[in-house]
Amino acid sequence: MKAKSPLKFASLSLVLFLAMSLYNCKPKETPPEIPDFTTGYKDVKLPDVTQTTPVAVTSTPGSITASTTATTVSSDLSAAQVTTVVTTTASDVQKVVTPTDAGKLATAFTPAVVNTMLSGGAIPADLSASMKAIAANPALASYLPKVTNPSVNGIVVSGLVKEIPPSSKDIDDPVIALPDFDVADVTASPCIEAAQVAYDAARKALDANKVAQEKIVNDTYATRIAGISSATCKTTATAALTVAATAAKTKLDQQLAGLNTLLTNKTISQDMYNLLSFFVYFDLYNSVVAATGFYSATVKACDVIADAAMAAAKTAQTTDLAKIKAAYDATLASMQTTYNNSIKTCHDQGQG
């Protein structure tokens, strides 16, 4: 048997050694570095909101203008003076009602009826019907007071006008539907997880920013409407009506006293007394009707002013909340783009 050559054995060993050395020296692969995805959201913030000032409510109070002729007659009768205007007034009344009927109508205005009327109550139906018919006669038109009703935002207010309704759109707690990003088809990896964490943190901060801005707007709205009330306006109107009733009663008593003096000293006849005494109650009746109607319109205007102010505050709130939502949606859309680009970066690096 032929012995193996020591040289060949040594050569084979050397080859094996070199092969093992080359294998062990092969460089190891290192994983790609994960980007700092938070930098893509560093400027994420809603713009500051300049709150909208509610539209101002404009109003005109209105007025009652007494007839110049009736005022002159009242003054002359209170002074127990028979002037030309007093005589003319008696003649005008006689064009509508006879002295006898005038006396009966004047008698119907008992102290109880007068007090009821001055306190806002209703006078007997037949007496009311007669007074309305007589007041509608053109012969006595110049003796009637003129009423200018109040107006709000250029619209005249009367007892029949509808109030300005508050805004029907209530967005104190707006429901905002936001898109969900579907990443179910993406295989999770450290890179993708880092992108998700960065996005979630940015969105949480954005949501908090939005909630804070909405609170400012809603708090402002609450403060505005808390300061709106028609109570003071109505109290003023009621006080004015009371003053008017007191003045009307005083004027009535003074005129009746003057008439009684004229009748007692025979300055005027019974027929003229009947005509003028009726006129005194006619003037009182129409003054009270005007004052009562004006009061009703004024109280209505108080409510209309308050409702209009509340509607203006609601509109301002709605506008500002809409601006916040629009800015939020736009920012969120930009964040989605950043997020999608982050995921793409992970794929390009072979990490997703």
XYZ file of C-alpha atoms in Angstrom:
352
model
C 0.000 0.000 0.000
C 1.338 3.359 -1.048
C 1.714 5.857 1.810
C 0.020 9.315 1.564
C 2.275 12.230 0.931
C 2.664 14.566 3.913
C 2.869 17.495 1.481
C -0.548 16.806 -0.029
C -2.119 16.576 3.404
C -0.610 19.887 4.408
C -1.889 21.565 1.238
C -5.437 20.330 1.827
C -5.395 21.602 5.392
C -4.221 24.996 4.219
C -7.076 25.285 1.708
C -9.642 24.408 4.353
C -8.160 26.934 6.726
C -8.275 29.717 4.140
C -11.903 28.889 3.267
C -12.960 29.039 6.902
C -11.135 32.342 7.352
C -12.820 33.903 4.323
C -16.257 32.757 5.563
C -15.733 34.222 9.006
C -14.626 37.562 7.537
C -17.868 38.107 5.528
C -19.417 41.456 6.708
C -22.794 41.285 8.600
C -25.803 43.324 7.303
C -27.054 46.188 9.573
C -30.755 47.226 9.630
C -31.637 50.625 8.053
C -31.861 53.571 10.453
C -35.437 54.554 11.416
C -36.147 58.196 10.442
C -37.370 60.748 12.984
C -40.933 61.061 11.716
C -41.875 63.654 14.359
C -40.092 66.349 12.369
C -42.830 66.138 9.748
C -45.382 67.330 12.322
C -43.387 69.986 14.159
C -45.421 72.863 12.681
C -48.817 71.224 13.140
C -51.067 73.781 14.866
C -54.377 75.442 14.125
C -54.182 79.148 13.275
C -55.404 81.478 16.008
C -59.070 82.373 15.621
C -60.098 86.007 15.562
C -63.583 85.834 16.986
C -66.423 87.314 14.988
C -68.212 90.335 16.435
C -72.001 89.804 16.381
C -73.950 92.090 14.082
C -75.264 95.054 16.084
C -79.015 95.255 16.651
C -80.443 98.663 15.778
C -83.703 99.883 17.259
C -85.885 102.997 17.349
C -88.111 103.419 20.427
C -91.207 104.901 18.798
C -93.476 107.541 20.303
C -96.982 108.786 21.008
C -97.810 112.283 19.782
C -100.889 113.851 21.302
C -103.216 115.867 19.077
C -102.318 119.543 19.255
C -105.992 120.476 19.132
C -106.959 118.015 21.867
C -104.120 119.272 24.061
C -105.270 122.856 23.642
C -108.877 121.952 24.480
C -107.739 120.049 27.547
C -105.698 123.007 28.759
C -108.559 125.459 28.224
C -111.135 123.249 29.953
C -108.818 122.659 32.892
C -108.586 126.427 33.251
C -112.398 126.728 32.957
C -112.067 128.820 29.815
C -114.381 128.757 26.807
C -112.187 129.608 23.857
C -112.770 129.396 20.134
C -111.108 125.973 19.992
C -113.374 124.731 22.805
C -116.489 125.896 20.969
C -115.255 124.333 17.725
C -114.627 121.049 19.514
C -118.197 120.969 20.864
C -119.494 121.544 17.302
C -117.294 118.747 15.916
C -118.543 116.320 18.556
C -122.155 117.203 17.721
C -121.509 116.172 14.118
C -121.100 112.619 15.380
C -123.328 112.322 18.465
C -126.261 114.286 19.873
C -125.955 116.186 23.157
C -128.302 113.697 24.832
C -126.364 110.651 23.645
C -123.114 112.419 24.490
C -124.364 112.879 28.058
C -125.331 109.197 28.325
C -121.956 108.041 27.037
C -120.137 110.355 29.454
C -122.213 109.002 32.340
C -121.246 105.440 31.363
C -117.653 106.272 32.254
C -118.155 105.745 35.961
C -115.166 106.023 38.330
C -114.996 102.215 38.395
C -114.919 102.012 34.597
C -112.259 104.702 34.417
C -110.079 102.980 37.019
C -110.457 99.640 35.238
C -109.494 101.199 31.938
C -106.483 102.998 33.429
C -105.265 99.766 35.034
C -105.362 97.919 31.706
C -108.746 96.264 32.110
C -111.573 96.077 29.599
C -114.480 98.484 29.647
C -118.059 97.250 28.974
C -118.399 95.808 25.476
C -121.233 98.104 24.360
C -119.373 101.197 25.548
C -116.185 100.008 23.820
C -118.065 99.410 20.557
C -119.606 102.900 20.669
C -116.267 104.576 21.358
C -114.541 102.693 18.549
C -117.252 103.664 16.059
C -117.101 107.320 17.073
C -113.293 107.377 16.950
C -113.455 106.082 13.380
C -115.527 109.061 12.261
C -113.430 111.489 10.146
C -115.027 114.464 11.880
C -112.970 113.721 15.013
C -109.777 112.486 13.343
C -107.833 115.626 14.242
C -108.342 114.935 17.957
C -106.740 111.490 17.949
C -103.193 110.850 19.156
C -100.696 109.518 16.643
C -98.665 106.424 17.506
C -95.314 105.590 15.955
C -94.429 102.034 16.906
C -90.859 101.023 17.708
C -88.727 99.315 15.091
C -85.944 96.742 15.293
C -83.406 96.377 12.514
C -85.605 98.532 10.319
C -88.766 96.450 10.887
C -91.713 98.128 12.622
C -92.877 96.151 15.650
C -96.508 95.799 16.654
C -98.373 93.314 18.785
C -98.875 91.109 15.726
C -95.310 90.989 14.420
C -93.437 87.720 14.801
C -90.361 87.676 16.934
C -86.999 87.179 15.276
C -86.306 83.500 15.932
C -82.952 82.428 17.268
C -80.768 80.441 14.924
C -82.147 76.924 14.443
C -78.703 75.527 13.785
C -77.203 74.591 17.101
C -73.570 73.644 16.909
C -72.585 74.035 20.533
C -71.376 70.454 20.326
C -70.608 69.883 16.643
C -70.274 66.368 15.369
C -67.271 66.143 13.083
C -66.809 63.073 10.934
C -63.139 62.543 10.232
C -61.566 60.023 7.872
C -59.851 56.976 9.359
C -56.624 55.950 7.748
C -56.738 52.342 6.660
C -53.348 50.727 7.262
C -54.611 47.180 7.776
C -52.783 46.044 4.669
C -49.445 47.304 5.938
C -47.215 44.815 7.695
C -46.128 46.216 11.038
C -42.441 46.965 11.410
C -40.372 49.210 13.693
C -40.339 51.860 10.947
C -44.104 51.756 10.431
C -44.705 51.715 14.161
C -42.532 54.803 14.534
C -44.487 56.546 11.758
C -47.764 55.655 13.495
C -46.558 56.856 16.883
C -45.477 60.200 15.395
C -48.816 60.643 13.643
C -50.862 59.677 16.716
C -48.965 62.139 18.902
C -49.446 64.943 16.375
C -53.152 64.223 16.002
C -53.644 64.119 19.759
C -52.047 67.553 20.024
C -54.163 68.843 17.129
C -57.357 67.507 18.712
C -56.468 69.224 21.982
C -55.768 72.440 20.063
C -59.183 72.236 18.406
C -61.009 71.551 21.679
C -59.279 74.528 23.307
C -60.270 76.876 20.475
C -63.868 75.652 20.482
C -64.045 76.237 24.225
C -62.938 79.847 23.775
C -65.639 80.416 21.147
C -68.347 78.656 23.162
C -67.398 80.488 26.362
C -67.614 83.796 24.521
C -71.054 82.860 23.197
C -72.230 81.886 26.692
C -71.007 85.206 28.085
C -72.706 87.154 25.310
C -76.132 85.559 25.717
C -75.896 85.775 29.507
C -75.757 89.541 29.114
C -78.841 89.679 26.892
C -82.166 90.295 28.621
C -85.440 92.035 27.867
C -86.304 92.452 31.560
C -84.933 95.976 32.017
C -86.506 97.104 28.750
C -89.910 95.758 29.842
C -89.610 97.331 33.286
C -88.989 100.702 31.652
C -92.014 100.235 29.386
C -94.244 99.323 32.327
C -93.068 102.343 34.283
C -93.813 104.588 31.297
C -97.331 103.144 31.011
C -97.946 103.775 34.704
C -96.777 107.365 34.364
C -99.051 107.829 31.344
C -102.058 106.420 33.229
C -101.416 108.685 36.196
C -101.078 111.726 33.934
C -104.283 110.807 32.083
C -106.243 110.541 35.350
C -104.888 113.875 36.545
C -105.813 115.542 33.261
C -109.303 113.995 33.409
C -109.969 115.283 36.904
C -108.766 118.773 35.996
C -110.958 118.959 32.892
C -114.054 117.694 34.721
C -113.463 120.216 37.475
C -113.206 123.000 34.902
C -116.365 121.834 33.134
C -118.293 121.710 36.412
C -117.199 125.263 37.137
C -118.372 126.415 33.689
C -121.726 124.652 34.139
C -122.221 125.919 37.682
C -121.602 129.541 36.768
C -123.767 129.062 33.665
C -120.933 129.901 31.271
C -122.006 126.901 29.163
C -125.362 125.189 28.589
C -126.217 121.636 29.628
C -126.018 120.496 25.995
C -122.565 122.006 25.573
C -121.569 120.481 28.893
C -122.730 117.068 27.650
C -120.804 117.424 24.416
C -117.616 118.593 26.118
C -117.784 116.073 28.970
C -118.141 113.343 26.366
C -115.127 114.782 24.569
C -113.131 114.604 27.803
C -113.833 110.862 28.108
C -113.357 110.432 24.367
C -109.904 111.973 24.714
C -109.161 109.773 27.738
C -110.342 106.628 25.954
C -108.200 107.247 22.881
C -105.195 108.228 24.962
C -105.441 104.982 26.928
C -105.955 102.918 23.764
C -102.885 104.528 22.211
C -100.786 104.090 25.353
C -101.848 100.469 25.802
C -101.179 99.577 22.193
C -97.871 101.379 22.287
C -96.939 99.551 25.488
C -97.763 96.207 23.883
C -95.604 97.040 20.859
C -92.782 98.265 23.082
C -92.785 95.090 25.170
C -92.782 93.057 21.973
C -89.853 95.130 20.723
C -87.974 94.333 23.940
C -88.278 90.627 23.134
C -87.450 91.137 19.465
C -84.309 93.089 20.375
C -83.192 90.365 22.780
C -83.935 87.579 20.292
C -82.125 89.427 17.520
C -79.081 89.909 19.758
C -79.086 86.205 20.639
C -79.419 85.260 16.980
C -76.480 87.521 16.131
C -74.397 85.907 18.890
C -75.326 82.447 17.628
C -74.367 83.387 14.072
C -70.988 84.643 15.270
C -70.456 81.412 17.206
C -71.472 79.299 14.215
C -69.084 81.228 11.967
C -66.146 80.822 14.331
C -66.739 77.120 14.982
C -66.955 76.569 11.229
C -63.600 78.334 10.762
C -62.031 76.097 13.396
C -63.447 72.972 11.768
C -62.261 74.016 8.308
C -58.749 74.680 9.608
C -58.776 71.395 11.512
C -59.891 69.369 8.488
C -57.266 71.016 6.264
C -54.513 70.388 8.799
C -55.620 66.796 9.284
C -55.532 66.235 5.524
C -51.974 67.583 5.429
C -51.048 65.259 8.290
C -52.455 62.314 6.344
C -50.202 63.191 3.436
C -47.214 63.332 5.776
C -48.218 60.010 7.284
C -48.592 58.363 3.876
C -45.147 59.666 2.870
C -43.718 58.215 6.078
C -45.145 54.791 5.257
C -43.711 55.067 1.743
C -40.305 55.828 3.230
C -40.520 52.641 5.256
C -41.355 50.636 2.097
C -38.542 52.258 0.119
C -36.106 51.174 2.809
C -37.445 47.654 2.671
C -38.874 47.942 6.175
C -42.497 47.475 5.394
